[in-house]
Amino acid sequence: MPELPEVETLCRSLEKYLKNEIIRCFHVRQTRLRLPVPVADLKNLVGCEIRAVTRRGKYLILTTDDWDILVHLGMSGMLQMVIDEKPPGRHDHLDIVFHGGKILRYHDPRRFGLFLPVPSPAVSHPLLSHMGPEPFSPELSGHYLYRRSRNRRITIKQFLMDETIVAGLGNIYANESLFRAGIRPLKPAGRIRREEYDKIVSSVQNVLSEALESGGTTLRDFMKLNGEPGFFKPKLKVYGRRGEPCLQCGETIRVVTLGGRSTFFCSNCQK
DNA sequence: AGAGGTACCTGGCAGC
DNA sequence: TGCTGCCAGGTACCTC
């Protein structure tokens, strides 16, 4: 369930739950994630206090003094606070056990996620250092996207999903943003005008902040319920609506594949 | 350099 | 009921 708004909400909840907690130990049951969990390096974190929990793109960063932990949820990852001594289930790959008894449990059936101890600061790690601006940073502007897109023949949708261009914009919100901006996802990025990029930036920010509100509620329930996935169902206008009528004009929502990802659009509203 | 395809995994669901 | 094939919120790596 890891969309950027959900990762952001998770980040805020974790900050509250984990700040000033001291790591007692790790229980690693599966090391084979997107990158292998370097078990030997985890020793560097034992006894360390969590200073902050932050987010960069869809990565979570648990910060201590000299080492940080980089967490990515991939397609199917979840983090949950385990209060009692609940036995780990299938795909509960890893626990962080804190002094005082709190446990943070990493669960990821598809194992596309990542759990990586890295020397501070995590933001200079190669996985993060090449990332583009955050969707809400002032760096992300119509001017910026216009400049980065010149001479690019890639489609605008793939361009927006390139994390070196914008950090953390996933498939759902790339689709939704382009619908709101009235721009067809198949249009080459290099052929989009400056004013259209202004519109794209505000669409991205509006969609994400609206989703953040709904995502937040779901995530709080999720934490309270000790891992019940919840039913986060944002008000999607195009994503997942193949064959259904466009909510603006009634035209049938179409789907194409771009970069291996399903891409939904209204051929009447999006030019 | 940029673009397209593929690989990494498991689970859920539609269709037979 | 049970099998098969397809699809899924992500990212990195390979080839052309």
PDB file of C-alpha atoms in Angstrom, chain A residues 34-214:
ATOM      1  CA  ARG A  34      15.466  -5.935  -3.244  1.00  0.00           C
ATOM      2  CA  LEU A  35      18.978  -5.678  -1.841  1.00  0.00           C
ATOM      3  CA  PRO A  36      20.159  -8.248   0.721  1.00  0.00           C
ATOM      4  CA  VAL A  37      19.825  -7.027   4.315  1.00  0.00           C
ATOM      5  CA  PRO A  38      23.450  -6.581   5.476  1.00  0.00           C
ATOM      6  CA  VAL A  39      23.010  -8.284   8.823  1.00  0.00           C
ATOM      7  CA  ALA A  40      26.559  -7.557  10.026  1.00  0.00           C
ATOM      8  CA  ASP A  41      25.988  -3.799   9.679  1.00  0.00           C
ATOM      9  CA  LEU A  42      22.929  -3.899  11.929  1.00  0.00           C
ATOM     10  CA  LYS A  43      25.296  -4.235  14.921  1.00  0.00           C
ATOM     11  CA  ASN A  44      26.263  -0.600  14.376  1.00  0.00           C
ATOM     12  CA  LEU A  45      22.738   0.407  15.316  1.00  0.00           C
ATOM     13  CA  VAL A  46      22.316  -1.570  18.517  1.00  0.00           C
ATOM     14  CA  GLY A  47      22.142   0.852  21.456  1.00  0.00           C
ATOM     15  CA  CYS A  48      21.434   3.809  19.183  1.00  0.00           C
ATOM     16  CA  GLU A  49      18.570   6.220  19.839  1.00  0.00           C
ATOM     17  CA  ILE A  50      16.100   7.155  17.098  1.00  0.00           C
ATOM     18  CA  ARG A  51      16.488  10.905  16.627  1.00  0.00           C
ATOM     19  CA  ALA A  52      14.025  11.424  13.778  1.00  0.00           C
ATOM     20  CA  VAL A  53      12.009   9.670  11.120  1.00  0.00           C
ATOM     21  CA  THR A  54      11.975  11.397   7.746  1.00  0.00           C
ATOM     22  CA  ARG A  55      11.005  10.652   4.162  1.00  0.00           C
ATOM     23  CA  ARG A  56      12.721  11.111   0.806  1.00  0.00           C
ATOM     24  CA  GLY A  57      10.611  10.065  -2.151  1.00  0.00           C
ATOM     25  CA  LYS A  58       9.090   6.770  -1.054  1.00  0.00           C
ATOM     26  CA  TYR A  59      12.025   5.968   1.227  1.00  0.00           C
ATOM     27  CA  LEU A  60      11.725   6.250   5.005  1.00  0.00           C
ATOM     28  CA  ILE A  61      14.817   7.244   6.946  1.00  0.00           C
ATOM     29  CA  LEU A  62      15.190   6.307  10.614  1.00  0.00           C
ATOM     30  CA  THR A  63      17.938   8.563  11.880  1.00  0.00           C
ATOM     31  CA  THR A  64      20.275   7.829  14.781  1.00  0.00           C
ATOM     32  CA  ASP A  65      23.657   9.440  15.395  1.00  0.00           C
ATOM     33  CA  ASP A  66      26.165   7.754  13.120  1.00  0.00           C
ATOM     34  CA  TRP A  67      24.006   5.296  11.234  1.00  0.00           C
ATOM     35  CA  ASP A  68      20.603   5.596   9.611  1.00  0.00           C
ATOM     36  CA  ILE A  69      18.146   2.966   8.426  1.00  0.00           C
ATOM     37  CA  LEU A  70      16.746   3.267   4.927  1.00  0.00           C
ATOM     38  CA  VAL A  71      13.368   1.570   4.485  1.00  0.00           C
ATOM     39  CA  HIS A  72      11.440   1.166   1.245  1.00  0.00           C
ATOM     40  CA  LEU A  73       8.125  -0.669   1.079  1.00  0.00           C
ATOM     41  CA  GLY A  74       8.262  -1.684  -2.589  1.00  0.00           C
ATOM     42  CA  MET A  75       4.857  -2.739  -3.899  1.00  0.00           C
ATOM     43  CA  SER A  76       3.620  -4.719  -0.931  1.00  0.00           C
ATOM     44  CA  GLY A  77       5.584  -3.662   2.130  1.00  0.00           C
ATOM     45  CA  MET A  78       4.100  -2.675   5.488  1.00  0.00           C
ATOM     46  CA  LEU A  79       5.468  -1.560   8.830  1.00  0.00           C
ATOM     47  CA  GLN A  80       3.573  -2.199  12.015  1.00  0.00           C
ATOM     48  CA  MET A  81       4.128  -1.542  15.676  1.00  0.00           C
ATOM     49  CA  VAL A  82       3.787  -4.781  17.581  1.00  0.00           C
ATOM     50  CA  ILE A  83       2.871  -4.095  21.171  1.00  0.00           C
ATOM     51  CA  ASP A  84       2.487  -7.584  22.601  1.00  0.00           C
ATOM     52  CA  GLU A  85       4.654 -10.591  21.833  1.00  0.00           C
ATOM     53  CA  LYS A  86       2.714 -11.428  18.712  1.00  0.00           C
ATOM     54  CA  PRO A  87       4.486 -14.255  16.881  1.00  0.00           C
ATOM     55  CA  PRO A  88       5.777 -13.288  13.440  1.00  0.00           C
ATOM     56  CA  GLY A  89       3.721 -14.452  10.479  1.00  0.00           C
ATOM     57  CA  ARG A  90       4.655 -15.380   6.944  1.00  0.00           C
ATOM     58  CA  HIS A  91       6.529 -12.498   5.244  1.00  0.00           C
ATOM     59  CA  ASP A  92       7.278 -10.764   8.558  1.00  0.00           C
ATOM     60  CA  HIS A  93      10.903 -10.536   7.515  1.00  0.00           C
ATOM     61  CA  LEU A  94      12.386  -8.364  10.191  1.00  0.00           C
ATOM     62  CA  ASP A  95      11.801  -6.786  13.633  1.00  0.00           C
ATOM     63  CA  ILE A  96      13.495  -3.864  15.336  1.00  0.00           C
ATOM     64  CA  VAL A  97      13.184  -4.454  19.064  1.00  0.00           C
ATOM     65  CA  PHE A  98      13.448  -1.405  21.308  1.00  0.00           C
ATOM     66  CA  HIS A  99      14.299  -1.119  24.985  1.00  0.00           C
ATOM     67  CA  GLY A 100      10.955  -0.861  26.762  1.00  0.00           C
ATOM     68  CA  GLY A 101       9.441  -3.527  24.556  1.00  0.00           C
ATOM     69  CA  LYS A 102       8.190  -1.799  21.419  1.00  0.00           C
ATOM     70  CA  ILE A 103       8.743  -3.742  18.232  1.00  0.00           C
ATOM     71  CA  LEU A 104       8.690  -2.352  14.683  1.00  0.00           C
ATOM     72  CA  ARG A 105       7.911  -5.170  12.257  1.00  0.00           C
ATOM     73  CA  TYR A 106       8.676  -5.152   8.527  1.00  0.00           C
ATOM     74  CA  HIS A 107       6.303  -7.217   6.380  1.00  0.00           C
ATOM     75  CA  ASP A 108       6.638  -7.559   2.596  1.00  0.00           C
ATOM     76  CA  PRO A 109       5.195 -10.510   0.652  1.00  0.00           C
ATOM     77  CA  ARG A 110       6.763  -9.607  -2.702  1.00  0.00           C
ATOM     78  CA  ARG A 111      10.083  -8.551  -1.218  1.00  0.00           C
ATOM     79  CA  PHE A 112      10.549  -5.621  -3.602  1.00  0.00           C
ATOM     80  CA  GLY A 113      11.202  -3.438  -0.591  1.00  0.00           C
ATOM     81  CA  LEU A 114      14.424  -2.615   1.145  1.00  0.00           C
ATOM     82  CA  PHE A 115      15.833  -2.420   4.665  1.00  0.00           C
ATOM     83  CA  LEU A 116      19.315  -0.997   4.687  1.00  0.00           C
ATOM     84  CA  PRO A 117      21.520   0.345   7.471  1.00  0.00           C
ATOM     85  CA  VAL A 118      23.669   3.130   6.006  1.00  0.00           C
ATOM     86  CA  PRO A 119      26.208   5.554   7.477  1.00  0.00           C
ATOM     87  CA  SER A 120      24.720   9.010   8.172  1.00  0.00           C
ATOM     88  CA  PRO A 121      23.556  10.992   6.406  1.00  0.00           C
ATOM     89  CA  ALA A 122      21.326   8.630   4.450  1.00  0.00           C
ATOM     90  CA  VAL A 123      20.457  11.324   1.926  1.00  0.00           C
ATOM     91  CA  SER A 124      23.927  11.077   0.437  1.00  0.00           C
ATOM     92  CA  HIS A 125      23.499   7.354  -0.177  1.00  0.00           C
ATOM     93  CA  PRO A 126      23.554   6.548  -3.930  1.00  0.00           C
ATOM     94  CA  LEU A 127      19.926   5.379  -3.755  1.00  0.00           C
ATOM     95  CA  LEU A 128      18.825   8.858  -2.693  1.00  0.00           C
ATOM     96  CA  SER A 129      21.462  11.260  -3.942  1.00  0.00           C
ATOM     97  CA  HIS A 130      20.325  11.264  -7.564  1.00  0.00           C
ATOM     98  CA  MET A 131      16.664  11.952  -6.747  1.00  0.00           C
ATOM     99  CA  GLY A 132      14.787  14.884  -8.134  1.00  0.00           C
ATOM    100  CA  PRO A 133      12.953  17.443  -5.993  1.00  0.00           C
ATOM    101  CA  GLU A 134      10.135  16.503  -3.643  1.00  0.00           C
ATOM    102  CA  PRO A 135       6.662  17.214  -5.050  1.00  0.00           C
ATOM    103  CA  PHE A 136       6.067  19.969  -2.476  1.00  0.00           C
ATOM    104  CA  SER A 137       9.478  21.586  -2.593  1.00  0.00           C
ATOM    105  CA  PRO A 138       9.757  25.029  -4.218  1.00  0.00           C
ATOM    106  CA  GLU A 139      12.325  23.480  -6.589  1.00  0.00           C
ATOM    107  CA  LEU A 140       9.510  21.659  -8.354  1.00  0.00           C
ATOM    108  CA  SER A 141       8.044  24.212 -10.724  1.00  0.00           C
ATOM    109  CA  GLY A 142       6.686  24.407 -14.241  1.00  0.00           C
ATOM    110  CA  HIS A 143       9.941  26.028 -15.241  1.00  0.00           C
ATOM    111  CA  TYR A 144      11.983  23.153 -13.788  1.00  0.00           C
ATOM    112  CA  LEU A 145       9.958  20.446 -15.553  1.00  0.00           C
ATOM    113  CA  TYR A 146       9.962  22.396 -18.782  1.00  0.00           C
ATOM    114  CA  ARG A 147      13.732  22.723 -18.665  1.00  0.00           C
ATOM    115  CA  ARG A 148      14.332  19.040 -17.786  1.00  0.00           C
ATOM    116  CA  SER A 149      11.999  17.818 -20.508  1.00  0.00           C
ATOM    117  CA  ARG A 150      13.527  19.583 -23.501  1.00  0.00           C
ATOM    118  CA  ASN A 151      14.535  17.117 -26.239  1.00  0.00           C
ATOM    119  CA  ARG A 152      12.981  14.231 -24.297  1.00  0.00           C
ATOM    120  CA  ARG A 153      10.864  11.922 -26.420  1.00  0.00           C
ATOM    121  CA  ILE A 154       9.729   9.844 -23.455  1.00  0.00           C
ATOM    122  CA  THR A 155       5.995  10.116 -22.634  1.00  0.00           C
ATOM    123  CA  ILE A 156       4.995  12.702 -20.036  1.00  0.00           C
ATOM    124  CA  LYS A 157       3.695   9.953 -17.763  1.00  0.00           C
ATOM    125  CA  GLN A 158       6.989   8.061 -17.704  1.00  0.00           C
ATOM    126  CA  PHE A 159       8.807  11.369 -17.334  1.00  0.00           C
ATOM    127  CA  LEU A 160       6.797  12.162 -14.178  1.00  0.00           C
ATOM    128  CA  MET A 161       7.436   8.683 -12.784  1.00  0.00           C
ATOM    129  CA  ASP A 162      11.204   9.039 -13.236  1.00  0.00           C
ATOM    130  CA  GLU A 163      12.436   9.641  -9.693  1.00  0.00           C
ATOM    131  CA  THR A 164      15.434  11.610 -10.938  1.00  0.00           C
ATOM    132  CA  ILE A 165      12.883  14.136 -12.241  1.00  0.00           C
ATOM    133  CA  VAL A 166      10.348  14.147  -9.362  1.00  0.00           C
ATOM    134  CA  ALA A 167      10.780  12.119  -6.181  1.00  0.00           C
ATOM    135  CA  GLY A 168       8.090   9.666  -5.191  1.00  0.00           C
ATOM    136  CA  LEU A 169       5.340  10.084  -7.778  1.00  0.00           C
ATOM    137  CA  GLY A 170       3.895   6.599  -8.322  1.00  0.00           C
ATOM    138  CA  ASN A 171       1.657   5.100 -10.960  1.00  0.00           C
ATOM    139  CA  ILE A 172      -1.681   6.018  -9.408  1.00  0.00           C
ATOM    140  CA  TYR A 173      -0.853   9.669  -8.863  1.00  0.00           C
ATOM    141  CA  ALA A 174       0.929  10.112 -12.175  1.00  0.00           C
ATOM    142  CA  ASN A 175      -2.307   8.963 -13.828  1.00  0.00           C
ATOM    143  CA  GLU A 176      -4.515  11.125 -11.639  1.00  0.00           C
ATOM    144  CA  SER A 177      -2.340  14.230 -11.952  1.00  0.00           C
ATOM    145  CA  LEU A 178      -2.394  14.088 -15.742  1.00  0.00           C
ATOM    146  CA  PHE A 179      -6.161  13.697 -15.761  1.00  0.00           C
ATOM    147  CA  ARG A 180      -6.527  16.786 -13.608  1.00  0.00           C
ATOM    148  CA  ALA A 181      -4.120  18.686 -15.801  1.00  0.00           C
ATOM    149  CA  GLY A 182      -6.053  17.610 -18.919  1.00  0.00           C
ATOM    150  CA  ILE A 183      -2.939  16.198 -20.561  1.00  0.00           C
ATOM    151  CA  ARG A 184      -2.732  12.878 -22.338  1.00  0.00           C
ATOM    152  CA  PRO A 185      -0.198  10.528 -20.700  1.00  0.00           C
ATOM    153  CA  LEU A 186       1.191   9.435 -24.077  1.00  0.00           C
ATOM    154  CA  LYS A 187       2.265  12.930 -25.072  1.00  0.00           C
ATOM    155  CA  PRO A 188       6.046  13.292 -25.425  1.00  0.00           C
ATOM    156  CA  ALA A 189       7.475  15.261 -22.490  1.00  0.00           C
ATOM    157  CA  GLY A 190       9.529  17.420 -24.817  1.00  0.00           C
ATOM    158  CA  ARG A 191       6.442  18.661 -26.642  1.00  0.00           C
ATOM    159  CA  ILE A 192       4.628  20.011 -23.610  1.00  0.00           C
ATOM    160  CA  ARG A 193       4.481  23.783 -23.182  1.00  0.00           C
ATOM    161  CA  ARG A 194       5.690  25.729 -20.200  1.00  0.00           C
ATOM    162  CA  GLU A 195       2.127  26.711 -19.122  1.00  0.00           C
ATOM    163  CA  GLU A 196       1.048  23.081 -19.268  1.00  0.00           C
ATOM    164  CA  TYR A 197       3.878  22.179 -16.907  1.00  0.00           C
ATOM    165  CA  ASP A 198       2.614  24.833 -14.478  1.00  0.00           C
ATOM    166  CA  LYS A 199      -0.737  23.079 -14.583  1.00  0.00           C
ATOM    167  CA  ILE A 200       0.900  19.664 -14.099  1.00  0.00           C
ATOM    168  CA  VAL A 201       2.756  20.866 -10.993  1.00  0.00           C
ATOM    169  CA  SER A 202      -0.389  22.180  -9.324  1.00  0.00           C
ATOM    170  CA  SER A 203      -2.295  19.009 -10.260  1.00  0.00           C
ATOM    171  CA  VAL A 204       0.431  16.845  -8.729  1.00  0.00           C
ATOM    172  CA  GLN A 205       0.409  18.896  -5.541  1.00  0.00           C
ATOM    173  CA  ASN A 206      -3.379  18.974  -5.271  1.00  0.00           C
ATOM    174  CA  VAL A 207      -3.793  15.251  -5.858  1.00  0.00           C
ATOM    175  CA  LEU A 208      -1.081  14.362  -3.373  1.00  0.00           C
ATOM    176  CA  SER A 209      -2.297  16.653  -0.626  1.00  0.00           C
ATOM    177  CA  GLU A 210      -5.874  15.413  -0.980  1.00  0.00           C
ATOM    178  CA  ALA A 211      -4.629  11.824  -0.850  1.00  0.00           C
ATOM    179  CA  LEU A 212      -2.495  12.682   2.151  1.00  0.00           C
ATOM    180  CA  GLU A 213      -5.626  13.657   4.058  1.00  0.00           C
ATOM    181  CA  SER A 214      -7.436  10.389   3.345  1.00  0.00           C
TER     182      SER A 214
END
